[in-house]
Short mmCIF file of C-alpha atoms in Angstrom, two decimals:
data_model
loop_
_atom_site.label_atom_id
_atom_site.label_comp_id
_atom_site.label_asym_id
_atom_site.label_seq_id
_atom_site.Cartn_x
_atom_site.Cartn_y
_atom_site.Cartn_z
CA MET A 21 -236.80 38.80 -87.28
CA ALA A 22 -236.97 40.17 -83.70
CA LEU A 23 -239.78 40.81 -81.66
CA ASP A 24 -240.77 44.10 -80.72
CA ALA A 25 -240.42 43.90 -77.22
CA THR A 26 -242.04 47.51 -76.66
CA THR A 27 -245.66 46.60 -77.59
CA ARG A 28 -248.39 44.01 -77.28
CA THR A 29 -250.98 43.56 -79.74
CA GLU A 30 -254.65 43.39 -78.21
CA THR A 31 -257.69 42.62 -80.11
CA ASP A 32 -261.19 44.01 -80.04
CA SER A 33 -264.39 43.49 -82.22
CA LEU A 34 -263.16 45.94 -84.37
CA GLY A 35 -259.86 44.64 -84.88
CA SER A 36 -256.40 44.93 -83.39
CA MET A 37 -253.95 47.54 -81.94
CA LYS A 38 -250.67 47.74 -80.74
CA ILE A 39 -250.52 49.19 -77.25
CA PRO A 40 -247.22 50.17 -75.61
CA ALA A 41 -246.07 47.37 -73.40
CA ASP A 42 -245.32 49.13 -70.26
CA ALA A 43 -248.95 50.59 -70.60
CA TYR A 44 -252.00 48.81 -67.97
CA TRP A 45 -254.61 50.46 -70.15
CA GLY A 46 -255.23 48.24 -73.69
CA ILE A 47 -257.05 48.17 -76.68
CA HIS A 48 -260.42 50.04 -75.85
CA THR A 49 -258.61 53.04 -74.10
CA ALA A 50 -256.09 53.12 -77.07
CA ARG A 51 -259.40 53.65 -79.27
CA ALA A 52 -260.84 56.46 -77.00
CA LEU A 53 -257.20 58.37 -76.85
CA GLU A 54 -257.83 58.49 -80.64
CA ASN A 55 -261.17 59.62 -80.92
CA PHE A 56 -261.63 62.12 -78.37
CA PRO A 57 -258.39 64.57 -78.31
CA ILE A 58 -260.45 67.49 -77.03
CA SER A 59 -259.62 68.23 -73.72
CA ARG A 60 -255.96 67.13 -73.27
CA ARG A 61 -256.84 66.58 -69.68
CA PRO A 62 -257.08 62.81 -68.54
CA ILE A 63 -259.68 61.84 -66.24
CA SER A 64 -256.55 61.18 -63.48
CA VAL A 65 -256.61 64.75 -62.80
CA TYR A 66 -259.58 64.02 -60.62
CA ALA A 67 -257.86 61.79 -58.32
CA ASP A 68 -261.37 60.91 -56.22
CA LEU A 69 -263.32 59.99 -59.58
CA VAL A 70 -260.14 57.33 -60.24
CA VAL A 71 -260.84 56.38 -56.54
CA ALA A 72 -264.24 56.16 -56.92
CA LEU A 73 -264.03 53.55 -59.94
CA ALA A 74 -261.52 51.54 -57.87
CA MET A 75 -264.00 51.16 -55.35
CA VAL A 76 -266.90 50.53 -57.69
CA LYS A 77 -264.83 47.60 -59.10
CA GLN A 78 -263.51 46.35 -55.80
CA ALA A 79 -267.26 45.97 -54.46
CA SER A 80 -268.47 44.38 -57.33
CA ALA A 81 -265.89 41.63 -57.25
CA ARG A 82 -266.57 41.52 -53.95
CA ALA A 83 -270.06 41.08 -54.37
CA ASN A 84 -269.61 38.71 -57.35
CA LYS A 85 -267.46 36.16 -55.54
CA GLU A 86 -270.27 36.63 -52.44
CA ILE A 87 -272.89 35.64 -54.50
CA GLY A 88 -271.09 32.78 -56.51
CA VAL A 89 -270.65 34.11 -60.60
CA LEU A 90 -267.03 34.75 -59.93
CA ASP A 91 -264.25 32.32 -58.53
CA ALA A 92 -262.42 33.35 -55.39
CA GLY A 93 -258.98 33.53 -56.96
CA ARG A 94 -260.14 35.98 -59.72
CA ALA A 95 -262.11 38.02 -57.26
CA ASP A 96 -259.29 38.28 -55.14
CA LEU A 97 -257.07 39.29 -57.73
CA ILE A 98 -259.53 42.30 -59.03
CA ASP A 99 -260.10 43.20 -55.42
CA ARG A 100 -256.32 43.63 -54.49
CA ALA A 101 -255.46 45.18 -58.03
CA ALA A 102 -258.41 47.85 -57.05
CA GLN A 103 -257.22 48.55 -53.52
CA ARG A 104 -253.72 49.86 -54.89
CA VAL A 105 -255.67 52.00 -57.20
CA ILE A 106 -257.83 53.24 -54.17
CA ASP A 107 -254.29 53.51 -52.15
CA GLY A 108 -252.94 56.36 -54.90
CA GLU A 109 -250.81 53.66 -57.30
CA PHE A 110 -251.39 53.67 -61.04
CA HIS A 111 -253.58 57.13 -61.50
CA ASP A 112 -251.32 57.90 -64.29
CA GLN A 113 -252.83 55.46 -66.49
CA PHE A 114 -256.23 56.61 -66.29
CA VAL A 115 -255.34 58.67 -69.36
CA VAL A 116 -258.73 58.90 -71.65
CA GLY A 117 -259.80 62.41 -71.72
CA VAL A 118 -262.43 64.30 -69.38
CA ILE A 119 -264.77 64.84 -72.57
CA GLN A 120 -265.41 61.85 -74.50
CA GLY A 121 -268.84 60.16 -75.91
CA GLY A 122 -270.38 56.98 -74.71
CA ALA A 123 -271.81 58.02 -71.70
CA GLY A 124 -268.61 57.05 -70.01
CA THR A 125 -267.88 53.82 -71.45
CA SER A 126 -264.13 55.01 -72.27
CA THR A 127 -263.71 55.77 -68.63
CA ASN A 128 -265.11 52.19 -67.84
CA MET A 129 -262.94 50.44 -69.97
CA ASN A 130 -259.59 52.78 -69.31
CA ALA A 131 -260.56 51.09 -65.71
CA ASN A 132 -261.11 47.62 -66.57
CA GLU A 133 -258.13 47.23 -68.33
CA VAL A 134 -255.98 48.99 -65.64
CA ILE A 135 -257.11 46.91 -62.11
CA THR A 136 -257.18 43.75 -64.73
CA ASN A 137 -253.68 44.28 -65.69
CA ILE A 138 -252.32 45.42 -62.46
CA ALA A 139 -254.30 41.89 -61.50
CA LEU A 140 -252.44 39.79 -64.19
CA GLU A 141 -249.35 41.37 -62.70
CA ILE A 142 -249.97 40.51 -58.95
CA ALA A 143 -250.56 36.65 -60.47
CA GLY A 144 -246.92 36.72 -62.36
CA ARG A 145 -248.77 36.54 -65.84
CA GLU A 146 -248.11 39.15 -68.51
CA LYS A 147 -250.22 42.33 -69.58
CA GLY A 148 -253.10 41.54 -71.87
CA ASP A 149 -253.46 38.06 -71.11
CA TYR A 150 -257.20 38.19 -70.75
CA ALA A 151 -257.94 34.52 -70.97
CA TYR A 152 -256.66 34.07 -67.93
CA LEU A 153 -258.26 37.26 -66.60
CA SER A 154 -260.28 39.04 -69.08
CA PRO A 155 -261.44 42.98 -68.08
CA ILE A 156 -265.05 42.53 -69.35
CA ASP A 157 -265.75 39.02 -68.58
CA HIS A 158 -264.57 39.11 -64.84
CA THR A 159 -263.76 42.87 -63.88
CA ASN A 160 -266.94 44.44 -65.32
CA ARG A 161 -268.79 41.19 -64.42
CA SER A 162 -272.48 42.25 -63.26
CA GLN A 163 -271.92 45.76 -64.62
CA SER A 164 -272.63 48.33 -67.27
CA THR A 165 -271.08 51.27 -68.00
CA ASN A 166 -274.58 52.77 -66.98
CA ASP A 167 -274.40 52.04 -63.54
CA VAL A 168 -270.72 51.59 -62.92
CA TYR A 169 -269.91 55.40 -64.11
CA PRO A 170 -272.97 57.45 -62.57
CA THR A 171 -272.33 55.24 -58.82
CA ALA A 172 -268.22 56.12 -59.65
CA VAL A 173 -269.35 60.11 -60.21
CA LYS A 174 -271.31 60.23 -57.46
CA ILE A 175 -268.99 58.70 -54.67
CA GLY A 176 -266.29 60.63 -55.98
CA LEU A 177 -268.13 63.97 -55.72
CA SER A 178 -269.07 63.12 -52.58
CA LEU A 179 -265.52 62.05 -51.37
CA ASP A 180 -263.88 65.48 -53.43
CA LEU A 181 -266.66 67.51 -51.08
CA LYS A 182 -265.29 66.75 -47.80
CA SER A 183 -261.94 68.53 -48.85
CA LEU A 184 -264.24 71.52 -50.25
CA LEU A 185 -266.33 71.71 -46.68
CA GLU A 186 -262.75 71.59 -45.08
CA GLU A 187 -261.51 74.69 -46.52
CA LEU A 188 -264.67 76.41 -46.39
CA ASP A 189 -264.74 75.94 -42.80
CA LEU A 190 -260.94 77.53 -42.85
CA LEU A 191 -262.02 80.04 -44.47
CA ARG A 192 -265.20 80.90 -42.58
CA GLY A 193 -262.75 80.70 -39.24
CA SER A 194 -260.35 83.62 -41.06
CA PHE A 195 -263.42 85.94 -41.34
CA LEU A 196 -264.26 85.13 -37.85
CA ASN A 197 -261.27 85.65 -37.10
CA LYS A 198 -261.18 89.12 -38.37
CA ALA A 199 -264.64 89.73 -36.74
CA VAL A 200 -263.07 89.50 -33.30
CA GLU A 201 -259.84 91.28 -34.57
CA PHE A 202 -262.28 94.41 -36.11
CA HIS A 203 -264.86 94.51 -33.38
CA ASP A 204 -264.61 97.69 -32.36
CA VAL A 205 -263.55 99.40 -35.43
CA LEU A 206 -266.71 101.59 -36.41
CA LYS A 207 -267.52 102.32 -39.92
CA ILE A 208 -270.20 103.71 -42.22
CA GLY A 209 -272.28 101.33 -43.54
CA ARG A 210 -273.47 101.67 -47.34
CA THR A 211 -276.80 100.60 -49.24
CA GLN A 212 -276.61 100.94 -52.73
CA LEU A 213 -273.28 102.43 -52.35
CA GLN A 214 -274.67 105.47 -50.14
CA ASP A 215 -273.78 106.62 -47.08
CA ALA A 216 -275.95 104.82 -44.31
CA VAL A 217 -275.78 103.90 -40.64
CA PRO A 218 -272.83 103.15 -38.57
CA MET A 219 -271.82 99.50 -37.86
CA THR A 220 -268.51 97.92 -37.09
CA LEU A 221 -265.89 96.46 -39.05
CA GLY A 222 -266.37 92.98 -37.27
CA GLN A 223 -270.17 93.11 -37.87
CA GLU A 224 -269.23 93.12 -41.53
CA PHE A 225 -266.78 90.44 -41.38
CA HIS A 226 -269.11 88.23 -38.98
CA GLY A 227 -271.83 88.61 -42.14
CA PHE A 228 -268.99 87.05 -44.06
CA ALA A 229 -268.43 84.02 -42.10
CA THR A 230 -272.25 83.35 -41.33
CA THR A 231 -272.96 83.21 -45.01
CA LEU A 232 -270.39 80.93 -45.84
CA GLY A 233 -271.56 78.92 -42.60
CA GLU A 234 -274.94 78.86 -44.31
CA ASP A 235 -273.32 77.60 -47.56
CA HIS A 236 -271.81 74.65 -45.71
CA THR A 237 -275.45 73.39 -44.55
CA ARG A 238 -276.92 73.71 -48.13
CA LEU A 239 -273.88 71.97 -49.87
CA THR A 240 -274.27 69.15 -47.30
CA GLU A 241 -278.22 68.80 -47.49
CA ASN A 242 -277.27 68.41 -51.70
CA ALA A 243 -275.04 66.15 -51.40
CA ARG A 244 -277.33 63.60 -49.61
CA LEU A 245 -278.86 63.33 -53.28
CA LEU A 246 -275.68 61.37 -54.08
CA ILE A 247 -276.06 58.76 -51.74
CA GLU A 248 -278.59 56.78 -54.21
CA VAL A 249 -276.97 54.65 -56.50
CA ASN A 250 -278.00 52.38 -59.62
CA MET A 251 -275.68 49.64 -58.97
CA GLY A 252 -277.28 46.43 -60.53
CA ALA A 253 -279.47 48.39 -63.46
CA THR A 254 -276.35 47.32 -65.89
CA ALA A 255 -277.79 48.80 -69.02
CA ILE A 256 -280.81 50.66 -68.71
CA GLY A 257 -282.08 49.63 -65.29
CA THR A 258 -283.84 46.40 -65.72
CA GLY A 259 -280.45 44.48 -64.35
CA ILE A 260 -280.03 42.06 -67.24
CA THR A 261 -276.71 40.00 -66.86
CA THR A 262 -276.76 40.09 -63.08
CA HIS A 263 -277.92 37.49 -60.66
CA ALA A 264 -280.16 37.37 -57.69
CA GLY A 265 -278.56 39.06 -54.77
CA TYR A 266 -275.97 41.23 -56.63
CA ARG A 267 -277.55 44.29 -56.07
CA ALA A 268 -278.11 44.02 -52.45
CA ALA A 269 -274.28 42.94 -52.16
CA VAL A 270 -272.49 45.25 -54.48
CA VAL A 271 -274.20 48.29 -52.78
CA ARG A 272 -273.60 46.65 -49.07
CA GLN A 273 -269.93 46.51 -50.19
CA LEU A 274 -269.61 49.75 -51.34
CA ARG A 275 -270.95 51.20 -48.29
CA GLU A 276 -268.06 49.38 -46.23
CA ILE A 277 -265.50 50.20 -48.97
CA SER A 278 -266.20 54.37 -49.39
CA GLY A 279 -267.67 54.99 -45.54
CA LEU A 280 -270.85 56.53 -47.59
CA ASP A 281 -274.24 55.84 -46.28
CA LEU A 282 -275.16 54.50 -49.81
CA GLU A 283 -278.36 53.40 -50.69
CA SER A 284 -279.72 51.07 -54.15
CA ALA A 285 -282.48 53.46 -55.80
CA ASP A 286 -286.05 52.26 -55.90
CA ASP A 287 -286.47 52.09 -59.63
CA LEU A 288 -283.34 51.53 -61.33
CA VAL A 289 -284.68 52.37 -64.84
CA GLU A 290 -285.46 55.93 -63.63
CA ALA A 291 -282.16 55.88 -61.49
CA THR A 292 -280.23 55.06 -64.66
CA SER A 293 -281.89 58.04 -67.24
CA ASP A 294 -282.12 60.61 -64.26
CA THR A 295 -279.33 63.31 -63.63
CA GLY A 296 -281.50 65.41 -61.41
CA SER A 297 -278.74 65.15 -58.25
CA PHE A 298 -276.33 66.35 -60.42
CA MET A 299 -278.17 69.54 -60.84
CA SER A 300 -279.05 70.12 -57.31
CA PHE A 301 -275.81 69.40 -56.53
CA SER A 302 -274.19 71.81 -58.60
CA ALA A 303 -276.85 74.43 -58.20
CA SER A 304 -275.32 74.50 -54.37
CA LEU A 305 -271.86 74.95 -55.71
CA LYS A 306 -273.18 77.96 -57.81
CA ARG A 307 -275.01 79.39 -54.81
CA ASN A 308 -271.70 79.19 -52.79
CA ALA A 309 -269.73 80.63 -55.59
CA ILE A 310 -271.88 83.46 -56.20
CA LYS A 311 -271.91 84.47 -52.58
CA LEU A 312 -268.22 84.30 -52.12
CA SER A 313 -267.71 86.22 -55.41
CA LYS A 314 -270.01 89.00 -53.91
CA ILE A 315 -267.92 89.05 -50.65
CA CYS A 316 -264.50 89.39 -53.00
CA ASN A 317 -266.98 92.60 -54.41
CA ASP A 318 -267.11 93.68 -51.03
CA LEU A 319 -263.12 93.40 -50.07
CA ARG A 320 -261.89 95.22 -53.49
CA LEU A 321 -264.68 97.78 -52.92
CA LEU A 322 -263.21 98.38 -49.66
CA SER A 323 -259.68 98.54 -50.04
CA SER A 324 -260.19 100.62 -53.17
CA GLY A 325 -257.27 103.42 -53.19
CA PRO A 326 -255.82 103.28 -51.48
CA GLN A 327 -256.03 107.28 -51.52
CA ALA A 328 -258.62 108.08 -54.19
CA GLY A 329 -261.38 105.17 -52.93
CA LEU A 330 -263.09 103.93 -49.84
CA GLY A 331 -259.60 102.65 -48.28
CA GLU A 332 -261.19 101.29 -45.15
CA ILE A 333 -258.88 97.85 -45.06
CA ASN A 334 -255.65 96.84 -46.70
CA LEU A 335 -255.35 93.75 -48.62
CA PRO A 336 -252.12 92.25 -48.61
CA ALA A 337 -249.59 93.42 -51.67
CA MET A 338 -249.01 90.18 -53.42
CA GLN A 339 -247.74 91.52 -56.35
CA ALA A 340 -246.57 94.54 -58.24
CA GLY A 341 -250.13 95.43 -60.25
CA SER A 342 -248.39 97.18 -63.07
CA SER A 343 -246.07 97.11 -65.65
CA ILE A 344 -246.63 101.07 -66.31
CA MET A 345 -247.52 102.12 -62.93
CA PRO A 346 -244.65 102.68 -60.32
CA GLY A 347 -246.08 101.18 -56.64
CA LYS A 348 -249.64 100.37 -58.06
CA VAL A 349 -250.70 97.05 -56.26
CA ASN A 350 -254.33 95.45 -57.28
CA PRO A 351 -256.33 93.26 -55.22
CA VAL A 352 -255.79 89.87 -57.40
CA ILE A 353 -256.56 87.23 -54.87
CA PRO A 354 -260.58 88.61 -55.09
CA GLU A 355 -259.84 88.93 -58.60
CA ALA A 356 -259.00 85.48 -59.27
CA LEU A 357 -261.77 83.88 -57.10
CA ASN A 358 -264.16 86.13 -58.82
CA GLN A 359 -263.37 84.71 -62.02
CA VAL A 360 -263.46 81.03 -60.47
CA ALA A 361 -267.19 82.24 -59.65
CA PHE A 362 -267.85 82.89 -63.08
CA ALA A 363 -266.58 79.67 -64.06
CA VAL A 364 -268.58 77.57 -61.53
CA ALA A 365 -271.87 79.49 -62.70
CA GLY A 366 -270.89 78.66 -66.45
CA ALA A 367 -270.38 75.00 -65.73
CA ASP A 368 -273.88 75.34 -63.60
CA LEU A 369 -275.21 76.14 -66.99
CA THR A 370 -273.23 73.22 -68.72
CA VAL A 371 -274.60 70.66 -66.24
CA THR A 372 -278.37 71.89 -66.71
CA MET A 373 -277.74 71.63 -70.52
CA ALA A 374 -276.46 68.23 -70.19
CA ALA A 375 -279.59 66.82 -67.97
CA GLU A 376 -281.99 68.25 -70.44
CA GLY A 377 -280.21 66.34 -73.30
CA GLY A 378 -280.69 63.05 -71.59
CA GLN A 379 -282.94 60.86 -74.25
CA LEU A 380 -285.23 57.82 -73.10
CA GLN A 381 -283.17 55.30 -71.18
CA LEU A 382 -279.72 57.22 -70.70
CA ASN A 383 -278.36 60.54 -70.30
CA ALA A 384 -275.04 60.02 -72.84
CA PHE A 385 -273.81 63.15 -71.62
CA GLU A 386 -272.66 62.46 -68.13
CA PRO A 387 -269.27 62.93 -69.16
CA ILE A 388 -269.41 66.62 -69.28
CA ILE A 389 -271.70 66.46 -66.32
CA ALA A 390 -268.94 65.30 -63.94
CA HIS A 391 -265.83 67.02 -65.72
CA SER A 392 -268.33 70.09 -64.88
CA ILE A 393 -268.73 69.60 -61.30
CA PHE A 394 -265.49 67.98 -60.08
CA GLN A 395 -263.44 71.28 -61.91
CA SER A 396 -265.77 73.50 -59.81
CA ILE A 397 -264.98 71.47 -56.52
CA THR A 398 -261.30 71.44 -57.62
CA TRP A 399 -261.14 75.43 -58.15
CA MET A 400 -263.44 76.66 -55.46
CA ARG A 401 -261.23 74.95 -52.92
CA ARG A 402 -257.95 76.01 -54.60
CA GLY A 403 -259.40 79.32 -54.92
CA MET A 404 -260.64 79.23 -51.27
CA ARG A 405 -257.49 78.48 -50.12
CA THR A 406 -255.62 81.58 -51.65
CA LEU A 407 -258.11 83.64 -50.38
CA ARG A 408 -257.60 82.68 -47.21
CA ILE A 409 -254.17 82.48 -46.74
CA ASN A 410 -252.77 85.05 -49.59
CA CYS A 411 -255.61 87.70 -48.83
CA VAL A 412 -258.08 87.36 -45.16
CA ASP A 413 -255.89 86.31 -42.53
CA GLY A 414 -253.48 89.48 -44.11
CA ILE A 415 -256.31 92.26 -44.07
CA THR A 416 -255.71 95.12 -42.09
CA ALA A 417 -257.91 97.97 -40.93
CA ASN A 418 -257.43 101.88 -41.44
CA ARG A 419 -258.63 102.77 -38.00
CA GLU A 420 -257.93 106.38 -38.42
CA ARG A 421 -259.60 106.81 -41.66
CA LEU A 422 -262.67 104.77 -40.68
CA GLY A 423 -262.78 106.69 -37.63
CA ALA A 424 -262.76 110.19 -39.30
CA MET A 425 -265.63 108.80 -41.72
CA VAL A 426 -267.80 108.17 -38.79
CA GLY A 427 -267.15 111.43 -37.12
CA SER A 428 -267.99 113.58 -40.22
CA SER A 429 -271.03 111.44 -41.29
CA VAL A 430 -274.47 112.42 -41.23
CA GLY A 431 -275.70 109.01 -41.13
CA VAL A 432 -275.58 109.41 -37.02
CA VAL A 433 -278.11 111.32 -37.39
CA THR A 434 -280.43 108.37 -37.94
CA ALA A 435 -279.93 107.14 -34.56
CA LEU A 436 -281.18 110.40 -32.81
CA THR A 437 -284.60 110.15 -34.75
CA PRO A 438 -286.28 108.67 -32.02
CA PHE A 439 -285.90 111.56 -30.22
CA ILE A 440 -286.16 114.73 -32.26
CA GLY A 441 -288.22 112.86 -34.85
CA TYR A 442 -287.42 112.49 -38.70
CA ALA A 443 -288.24 115.97 -40.20
CA ALA A 444 -285.85 117.82 -37.61
CA ALA A 445 -283.40 115.04 -38.31
CA ALA A 446 -283.40 115.19 -42.37
CA ALA A 447 -283.35 119.17 -41.94
CA LEU A 448 -279.81 118.99 -39.85
CA ALA A 449 -278.44 116.68 -42.16
CA LYS A 450 -279.27 118.47 -44.82
CA THR A 451 -277.66 121.60 -42.68
CA ALA A 452 -274.84 119.29 -42.08
CA LEU A 453 -273.62 118.33 -45.65
CA LEU A 454 -274.03 122.24 -46.72
CA THR A 455 -271.94 123.48 -43.97
CA HIS A 456 -269.35 120.25 -42.94
CA ARG A 457 -270.49 120.66 -39.36
CA SER A 458 -270.76 117.54 -37.15
CA VAL A 459 -274.13 116.57 -36.62
CA ALA A 460 -273.88 116.17 -32.80
CA ASP A 461 -273.09 120.08 -32.56
CA LEU A 462 -275.88 120.92 -34.40
CA VAL A 463 -278.62 118.92 -32.50
CA VAL A 464 -277.23 120.37 -29.22
CA GLU A 465 -277.45 123.97 -31.01
CA ALA A 466 -280.88 123.32 -31.89
CA GLY A 467 -281.52 122.76 -28.16
CA LEU A 468 -283.56 119.51 -29.31
CA MET A 469 -281.16 117.31 -27.14
CA SER A 470 -278.29 117.79 -24.06
CA ARG A 471 -274.78 117.11 -24.91
CA ASP A 472 -274.42 114.47 -22.40
CA GLU A 473 -277.89 112.44 -24.29
CA VAL A 474 -276.57 113.26 -28.03
CA ASP A 475 -272.69 111.13 -26.92
CA LYS A 476 -274.87 108.75 -25.30
CA GLN A 477 -277.07 108.08 -28.18
CA LEU A 478 -273.75 108.27 -30.66
CA SER A 479 -271.60 106.03 -28.97
CA PRO A 480 -270.03 103.28 -30.78
CA ALA A 481 -271.91 100.82 -29.05
CA ARG A 482 -275.22 102.39 -29.75
CA LEU A 483 -274.49 103.42 -33.22
CA SER A 484 -273.74 99.55 -34.06
CA GLY A 485 -276.53 97.99 -32.23
CA LEU A 486 -274.32 96.49 -30.26
CA GLU A 487 -275.60 97.83 -27.23
CA ALA A 488 -279.60 98.32 -27.54
CA VAL A 489 -281.42 101.40 -26.58
CA THR A 490 -284.01 99.88 -23.97
CA ALA A 491 -285.71 103.08 -22.51
CA ALA A 492 -287.00 106.49 -24.10
CA ILE A 493 -284.93 109.06 -22.57
CA PRO A 494 -286.35 112.57 -22.38
CA ILE A 495 -286.59 114.75 -25.14
CA VAL A 496 -285.22 118.17 -24.70
CA GLN A 497 -287.37 121.17 -26.11
CA ALA A 498 -286.07 123.42 -28.73
CA ALA A 499 -285.65 126.67 -26.98
CA GLU A 500 -288.17 129.16 -28.33
#
């Protein structure tokens, strides 16, 4: 009878299974594929998580070699195989779903099997030749899912955050560019959607840039919580199956490999069960998302119309807005960012509930924590990019409309209250609204200020606060 060359047989404690001959993953991964056909989204969608897993395996191989519990030949094979994954190869072999039971065991075993079979191939041996190099006895030596998985997640998030912060900086820069472009465009500010006092459109966009800069700081601060890892903890934090020197050696190797300032947790039992750092980091992502959503709300309001709305700015027209109304264009890019923010807020709640659901010495729900945060970072990074390129960079100001609104606004009377008093200013504002006349004209006609002084105080620089009033001016008394 002809042999089946398309599969190989692997065996675990539950029995044997046929594995595709060309697959680098093995029986533990195969069982996970059968057990968790839920998300239909493999862990490979988060490339930095895959890289981080390979970094942990590489660091462990080097540490095990250093302390003498793994021979140099096998350690070097694992090291070389892990490096290929770090370099971007074989990511398609990380196939287990992002949602899985077992506290990440399926993910850890997927990494063990793939790296082992790459190493076997490097050695000129067949995939599945685990008698020579074992996914568990060698690639997983001195480790447990319970220290590998959270450590890899922390490293992966730290790597992923770098690209998010880069995109955040670029978006902030786009708003700053618009602040410069609109520095002289006077407009009416609003509080509670009602006319308030004048400002410049440049000041409004500078405020957007400033708030994004603050989020950069908060994200960086909370990312510091991710540098504490529990490698060497193994199952529950007691370090069972590890040897003296491994804990210090593996963290030192991880620092060198990842370029991150990692440190070993003081209490490995606590660190193995605690997920507080993930909650804090997720919360900072939510803060950024919600503030970004508020900015998008403002952009949609400011561009509303174009005829029957505020119509102060124009967003780039990116696609037809209606299948029934010809010529309609919608603010689709800010709308997309709003939805990203809603998803990030929901993901943060998921992280919170998963953290609360941990029991005793382990949190079994770290896979959904990891998926939620990685998805938030991914969607926010992509969302920021499209907002920058397809929206903010192309915004223009409706200067004539803005100028007309400022010229007819009674809000400018606020600038005159130090000179004519609140009561007189309120009365004149009411008259201006009823008669549709200029506040400036009414002040001069009432004899409260001269035309020159009114024009001076209602100059764009003073109305927007760019030029402060540094001294009192003589108050012109009303004629008796």
